[in-house]
CSV table of C-alpha atoms in Angstrom, one decimal:
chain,number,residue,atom,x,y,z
A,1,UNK,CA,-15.6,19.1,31.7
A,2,UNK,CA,-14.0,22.3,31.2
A,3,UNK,CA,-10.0,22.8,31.5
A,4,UNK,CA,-10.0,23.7,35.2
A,5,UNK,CA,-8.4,20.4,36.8
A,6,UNK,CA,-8.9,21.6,40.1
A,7,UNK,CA,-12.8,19.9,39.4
A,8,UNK,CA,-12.7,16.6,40.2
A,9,UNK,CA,-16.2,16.2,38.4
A,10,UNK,CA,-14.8,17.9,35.7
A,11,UNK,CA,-11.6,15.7,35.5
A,12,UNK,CA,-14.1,13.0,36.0
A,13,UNK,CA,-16.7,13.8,33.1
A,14,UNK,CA,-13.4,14.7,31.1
A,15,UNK,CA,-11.8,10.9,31.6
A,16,UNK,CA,-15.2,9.2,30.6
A,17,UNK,CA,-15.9,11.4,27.4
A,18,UNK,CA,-12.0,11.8,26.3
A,19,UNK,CA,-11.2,12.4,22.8
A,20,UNK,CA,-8.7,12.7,19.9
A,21,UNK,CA,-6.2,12.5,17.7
A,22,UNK,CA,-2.7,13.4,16.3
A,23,UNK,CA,0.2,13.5,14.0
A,24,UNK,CA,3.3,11.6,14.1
A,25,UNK,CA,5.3,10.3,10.7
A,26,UNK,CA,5.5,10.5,6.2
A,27,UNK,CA,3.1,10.5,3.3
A,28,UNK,CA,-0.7,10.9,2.0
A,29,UNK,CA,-3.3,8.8,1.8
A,30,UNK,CA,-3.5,9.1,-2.2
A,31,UNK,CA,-6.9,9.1,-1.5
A,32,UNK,CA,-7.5,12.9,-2.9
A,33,UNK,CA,-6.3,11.7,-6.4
A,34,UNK,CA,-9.2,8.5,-6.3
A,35,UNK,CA,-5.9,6.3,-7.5
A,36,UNK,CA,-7.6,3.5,-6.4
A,37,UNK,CA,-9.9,0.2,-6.1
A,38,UNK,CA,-12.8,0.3,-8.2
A,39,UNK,CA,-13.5,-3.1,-8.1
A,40,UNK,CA,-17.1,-2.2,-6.5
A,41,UNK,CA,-15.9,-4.5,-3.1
A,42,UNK,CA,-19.2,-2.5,-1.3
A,43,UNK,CA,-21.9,-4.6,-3.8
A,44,UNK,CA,-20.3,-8.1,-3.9
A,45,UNK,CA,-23.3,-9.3,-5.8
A,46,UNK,CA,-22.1,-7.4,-9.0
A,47,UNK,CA,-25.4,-6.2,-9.6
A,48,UNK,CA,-24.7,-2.6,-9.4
A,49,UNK,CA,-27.8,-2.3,-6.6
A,50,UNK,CA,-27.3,-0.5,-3.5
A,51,UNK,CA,-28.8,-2.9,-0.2
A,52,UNK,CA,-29.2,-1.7,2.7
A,53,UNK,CA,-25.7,-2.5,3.9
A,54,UNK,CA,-24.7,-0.6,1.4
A,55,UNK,CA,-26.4,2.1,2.5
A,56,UNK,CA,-25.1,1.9,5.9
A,57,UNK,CA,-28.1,1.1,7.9
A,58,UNK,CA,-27.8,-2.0,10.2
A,59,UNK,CA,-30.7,-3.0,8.5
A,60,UNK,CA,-31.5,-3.7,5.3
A,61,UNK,CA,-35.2,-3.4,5.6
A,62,UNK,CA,-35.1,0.3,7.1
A,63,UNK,CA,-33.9,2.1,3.8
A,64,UNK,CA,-35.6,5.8,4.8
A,65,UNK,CA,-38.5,7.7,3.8
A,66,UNK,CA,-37.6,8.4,0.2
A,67,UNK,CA,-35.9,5.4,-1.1
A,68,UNK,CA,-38.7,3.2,-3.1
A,69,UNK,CA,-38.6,-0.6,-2.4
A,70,UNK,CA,-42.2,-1.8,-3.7
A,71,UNK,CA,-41.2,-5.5,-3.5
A,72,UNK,CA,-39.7,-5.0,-0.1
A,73,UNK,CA,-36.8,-7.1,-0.6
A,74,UNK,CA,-34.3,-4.5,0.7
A,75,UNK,CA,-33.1,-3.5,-2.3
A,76,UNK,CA,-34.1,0.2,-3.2
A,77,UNK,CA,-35.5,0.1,-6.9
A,78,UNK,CA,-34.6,3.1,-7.9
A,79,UNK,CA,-30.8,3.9,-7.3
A,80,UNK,CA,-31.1,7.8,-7.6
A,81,UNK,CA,-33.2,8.7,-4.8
A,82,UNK,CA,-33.4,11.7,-2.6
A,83,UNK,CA,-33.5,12.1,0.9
A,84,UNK,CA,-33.1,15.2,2.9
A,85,UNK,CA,-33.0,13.5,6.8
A,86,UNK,CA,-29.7,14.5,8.6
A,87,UNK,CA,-27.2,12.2,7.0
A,88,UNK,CA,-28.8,11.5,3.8
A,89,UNK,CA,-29.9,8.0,4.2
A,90,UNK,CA,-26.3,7.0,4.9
A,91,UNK,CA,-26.8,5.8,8.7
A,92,UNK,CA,-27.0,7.9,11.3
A,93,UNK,CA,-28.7,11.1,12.6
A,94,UNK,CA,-26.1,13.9,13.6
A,95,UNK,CA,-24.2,15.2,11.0
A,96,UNK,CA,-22.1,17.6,13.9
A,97,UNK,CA,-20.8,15.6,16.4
A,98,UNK,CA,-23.6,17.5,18.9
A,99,UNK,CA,-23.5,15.2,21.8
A,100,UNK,CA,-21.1,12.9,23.5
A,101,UNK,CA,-21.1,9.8,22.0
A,102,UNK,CA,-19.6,9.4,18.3
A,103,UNK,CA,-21.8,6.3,17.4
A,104,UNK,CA,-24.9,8.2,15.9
A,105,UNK,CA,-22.7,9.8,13.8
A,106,UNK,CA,-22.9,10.2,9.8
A,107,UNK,CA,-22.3,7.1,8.3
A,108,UNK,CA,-18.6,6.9,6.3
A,109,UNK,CA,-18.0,4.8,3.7
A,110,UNK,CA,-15.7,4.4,0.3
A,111,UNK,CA,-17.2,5.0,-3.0
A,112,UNK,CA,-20.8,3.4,-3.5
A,113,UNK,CA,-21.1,2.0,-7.2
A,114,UNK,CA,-19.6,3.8,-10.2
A,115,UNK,CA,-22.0,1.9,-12.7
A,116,UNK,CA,-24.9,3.5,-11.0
A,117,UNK,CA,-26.0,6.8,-12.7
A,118,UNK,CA,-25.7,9.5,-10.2
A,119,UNK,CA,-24.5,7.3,-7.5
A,120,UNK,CA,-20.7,8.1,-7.4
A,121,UNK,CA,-19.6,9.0,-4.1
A,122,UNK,CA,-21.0,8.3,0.0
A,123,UNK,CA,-22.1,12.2,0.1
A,124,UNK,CA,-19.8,12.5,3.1
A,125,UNK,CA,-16.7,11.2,1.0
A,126,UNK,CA,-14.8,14.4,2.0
A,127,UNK,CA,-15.5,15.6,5.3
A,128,UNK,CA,-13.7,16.7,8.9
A,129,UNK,CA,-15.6,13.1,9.7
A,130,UNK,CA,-13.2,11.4,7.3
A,131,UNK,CA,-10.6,13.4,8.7
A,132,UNK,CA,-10.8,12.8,12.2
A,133,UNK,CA,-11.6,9.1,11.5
A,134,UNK,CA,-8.4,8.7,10.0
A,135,UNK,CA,-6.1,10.5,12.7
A,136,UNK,CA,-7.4,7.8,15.1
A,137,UNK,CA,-6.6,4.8,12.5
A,138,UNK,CA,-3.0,6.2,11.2
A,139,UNK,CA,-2.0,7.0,15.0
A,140,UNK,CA,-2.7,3.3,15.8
A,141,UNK,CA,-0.4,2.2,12.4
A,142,UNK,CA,-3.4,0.8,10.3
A,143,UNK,CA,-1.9,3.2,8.0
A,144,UNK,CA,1.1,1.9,8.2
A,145,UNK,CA,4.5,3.0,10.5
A,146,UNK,CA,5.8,5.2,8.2
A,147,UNK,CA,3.1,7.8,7.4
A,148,UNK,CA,2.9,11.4,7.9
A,149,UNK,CA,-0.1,11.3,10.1
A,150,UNK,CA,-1.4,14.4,9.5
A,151,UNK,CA,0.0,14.2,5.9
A,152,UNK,CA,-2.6,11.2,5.5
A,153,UNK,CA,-5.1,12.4,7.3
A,154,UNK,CA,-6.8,14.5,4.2
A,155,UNK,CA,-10.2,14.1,4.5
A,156,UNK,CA,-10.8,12.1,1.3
A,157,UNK,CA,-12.1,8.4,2.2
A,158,UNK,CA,-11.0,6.5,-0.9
A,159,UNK,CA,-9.6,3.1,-1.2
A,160,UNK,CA,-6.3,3.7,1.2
A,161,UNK,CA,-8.6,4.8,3.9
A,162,UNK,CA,-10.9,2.0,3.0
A,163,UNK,CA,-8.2,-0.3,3.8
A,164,UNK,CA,-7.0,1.4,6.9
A,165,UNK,CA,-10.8,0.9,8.5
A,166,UNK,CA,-11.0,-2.6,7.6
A,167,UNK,CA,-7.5,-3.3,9.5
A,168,UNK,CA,-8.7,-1.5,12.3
A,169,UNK,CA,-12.3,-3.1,12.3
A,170,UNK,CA,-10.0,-6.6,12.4
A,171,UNK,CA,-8.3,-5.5,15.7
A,172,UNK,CA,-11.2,-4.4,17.1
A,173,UNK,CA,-13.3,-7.8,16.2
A,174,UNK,CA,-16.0,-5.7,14.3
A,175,UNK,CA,-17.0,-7.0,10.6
A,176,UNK,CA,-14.3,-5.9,8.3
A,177,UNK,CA,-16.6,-4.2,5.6
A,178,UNK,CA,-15.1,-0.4,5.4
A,179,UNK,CA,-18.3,1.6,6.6
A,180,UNK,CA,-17.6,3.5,9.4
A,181,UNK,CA,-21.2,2.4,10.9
A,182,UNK,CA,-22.4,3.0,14.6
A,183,UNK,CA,-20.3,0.4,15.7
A,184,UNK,CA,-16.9,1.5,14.1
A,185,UNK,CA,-17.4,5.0,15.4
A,186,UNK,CA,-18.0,3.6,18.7
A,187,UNK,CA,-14.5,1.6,18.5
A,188,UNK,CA,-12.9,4.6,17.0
A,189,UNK,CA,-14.8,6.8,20.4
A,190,UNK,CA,-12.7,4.3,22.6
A,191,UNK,CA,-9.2,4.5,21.5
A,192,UNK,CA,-9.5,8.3,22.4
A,193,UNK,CA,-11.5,7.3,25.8
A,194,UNK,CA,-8.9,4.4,26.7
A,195,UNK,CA,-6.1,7.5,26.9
A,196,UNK,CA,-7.9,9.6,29.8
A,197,UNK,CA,-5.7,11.9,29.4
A,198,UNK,CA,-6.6,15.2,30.1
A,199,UNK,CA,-4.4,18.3,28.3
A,200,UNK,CA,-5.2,21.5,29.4
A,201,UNK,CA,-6.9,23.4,26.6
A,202,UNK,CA,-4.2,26.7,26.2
A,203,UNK,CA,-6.6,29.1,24.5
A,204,UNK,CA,-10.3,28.6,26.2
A,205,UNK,CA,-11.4,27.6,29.3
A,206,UNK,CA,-14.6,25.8,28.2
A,207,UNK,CA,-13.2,22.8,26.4
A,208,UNK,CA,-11.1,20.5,27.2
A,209,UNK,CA,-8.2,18.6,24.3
A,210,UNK,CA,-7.5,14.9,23.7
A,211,UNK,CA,-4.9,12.8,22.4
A,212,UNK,CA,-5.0,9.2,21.1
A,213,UNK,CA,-4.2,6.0,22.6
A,214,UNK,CA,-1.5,4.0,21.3
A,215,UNK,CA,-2.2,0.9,19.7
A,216,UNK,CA,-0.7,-1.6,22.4
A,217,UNK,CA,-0.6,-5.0,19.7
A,218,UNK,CA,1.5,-2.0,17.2
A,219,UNK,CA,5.1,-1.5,16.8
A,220,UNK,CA,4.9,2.3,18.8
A,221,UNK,CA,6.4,3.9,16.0
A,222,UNK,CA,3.3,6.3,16.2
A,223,UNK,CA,2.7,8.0,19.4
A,224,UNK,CA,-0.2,10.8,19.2
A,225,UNK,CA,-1.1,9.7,22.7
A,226,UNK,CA,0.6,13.3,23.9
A,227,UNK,CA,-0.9,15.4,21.2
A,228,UNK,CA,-3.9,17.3,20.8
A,229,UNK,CA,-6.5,16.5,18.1
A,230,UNK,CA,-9.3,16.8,19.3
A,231,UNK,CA,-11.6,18.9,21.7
A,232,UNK,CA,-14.8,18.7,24.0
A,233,UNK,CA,-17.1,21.6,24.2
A,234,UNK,CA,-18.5,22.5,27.5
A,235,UNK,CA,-21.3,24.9,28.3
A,236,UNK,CA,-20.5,28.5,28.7
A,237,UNK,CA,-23.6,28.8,31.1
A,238,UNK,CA,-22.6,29.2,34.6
A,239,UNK,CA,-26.0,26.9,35.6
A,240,UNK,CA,-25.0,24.0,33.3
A,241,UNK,CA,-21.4,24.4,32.9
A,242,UNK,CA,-20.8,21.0,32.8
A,243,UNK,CA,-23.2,20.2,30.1
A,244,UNK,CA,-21.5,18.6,27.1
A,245,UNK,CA,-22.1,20.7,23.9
A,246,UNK,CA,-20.2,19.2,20.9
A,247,UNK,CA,-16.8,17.2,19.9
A,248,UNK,CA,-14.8,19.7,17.9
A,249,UNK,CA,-11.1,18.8,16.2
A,250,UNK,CA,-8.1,20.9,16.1
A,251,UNK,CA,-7.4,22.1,12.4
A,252,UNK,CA,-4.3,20.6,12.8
A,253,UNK,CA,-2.8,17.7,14.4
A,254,UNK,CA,-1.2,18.7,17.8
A,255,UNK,CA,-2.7,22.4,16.8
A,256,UNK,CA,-4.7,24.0,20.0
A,257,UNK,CA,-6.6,25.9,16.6
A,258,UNK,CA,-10.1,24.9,16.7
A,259,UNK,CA,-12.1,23.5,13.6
A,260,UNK,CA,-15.3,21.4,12.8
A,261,UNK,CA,-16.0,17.6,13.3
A,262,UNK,CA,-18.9,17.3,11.1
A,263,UNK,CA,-19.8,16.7,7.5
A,264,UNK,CA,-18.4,20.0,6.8
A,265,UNK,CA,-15.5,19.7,4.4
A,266,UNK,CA,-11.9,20.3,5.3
């Protein structure tokens, strides 16, 4: 899936993995200044516990190796636990994008429970994650039709983000809770799959670059469909040069400079 289109198994691999993302409009986010909702809308039972929703694990009675649950009833009994597997007990196992598919990616989420002592923040709160998460929502005016998109694309996942994943989880008919779960990151995979379009990568012959799909039930005032945002990594190994390596994102929206897509801040 390298850049040379004159592969037709390339151009194929590259049409079936596609990725990224874009900029296009005016405005942050706001989420970087935390300006926001603190209503605690991620623990509707008010009783400042995490669950295993909350945790972002599909389910509840998985909560990890290190979070204590004596009573099994989901609920973890200590709120300040530790766990050291690949995305922290968030949901998940690869915290670097590694393979092709996006939906075993770190779980995202908005803050957890500010009445819990040491439980603040999703420990992936700020992240090239976040970031390339919301390129895909602003491009497809979640964000609205009027935003900056790589303006609002700042890495922070507060409560404007929050909202902007729950508008897209609508249009995509998942459950409109904010976590950017397996299921979400697969949605979010597709709008970057539906473009197959294949750009050229200008500086290295062993990845291929992405833009975004526009969102057809939107007004079109964004179009990042043409832009590169993102890139697949292809194997520099002359025996497996087809094998897929990593998803990486351009540092910039429509940028051919290369940067993380990981849990790796901004």
């Amino acid at each position: 899936m390298k850049c040379n289109i004159k592969s037709a198994p390339k151009l194929m691999t590259a049409l079936v993995l596609s990725a990224l993302l874009v900029a296009c409009g005016g405005g942050t986010s706001g989420d970087a200044t935390d300006g926001g909702d603190t209503s605690g809308d991620l623990n509707p039972d008010g009783q400042g516990l995490l669950t295993g929703g909350d945790i972002g694990l599909e389910n509840p009675d998985e909560l990890g190796p290190d979070i204590i649950d004596e009573d099994l009833d989901g609920i973890p009994d200590q709120a300040n636990y530790v766990d050291d597997t690949a995305c922290r007990g968030r949901g998940g196992s690869d915290p670097g994008s590694t393979n092709a598919a996006w939906n075993d990616n770190c779980t995202l989420e908005y803050d957890l429970d500010r009445d819990i002592e040491a439980v603040i923040r999703s420990p992936f709160y700020h992240t090239t994650y976040v970031k390339g998460m919301q390129r895909i929502v602003a491009c497809q005016e979640h964000a609205g039709t009027d935003v900056n998109v790589e303006a609002w694309s700042d890495g922070f996942f507060g409560v404007n983000t929050r909202n902007a994943v729950i508008e897209f989880q609508r249009a995509q008919g998942l459950i409109a809770d904010g976590i950017v779960g397996p299921n979400t990151w697969g949605k979010l995979q597709e709008q970057v799959d539906n473009v197959a379009l294949l750009i050229p990568s200008a500086s290295d012959a062993d990845y291929n670059a992405y833009g975004i799909a526009v969102n057809p039930d939107a007004s079109g005032a964004i179009d990042c469909s043409a832009d590169i945002n993102f890139f697949g990594k292809f194997s520099e190994d002359i025996a497996a040069e087809d094998a897929f390596e990593a998803w990486e994102m351009s540092k910039t929206a429509g940028s051919a400079e290369k940067g993380s897509f990981s849990i790796a801040a901004p």
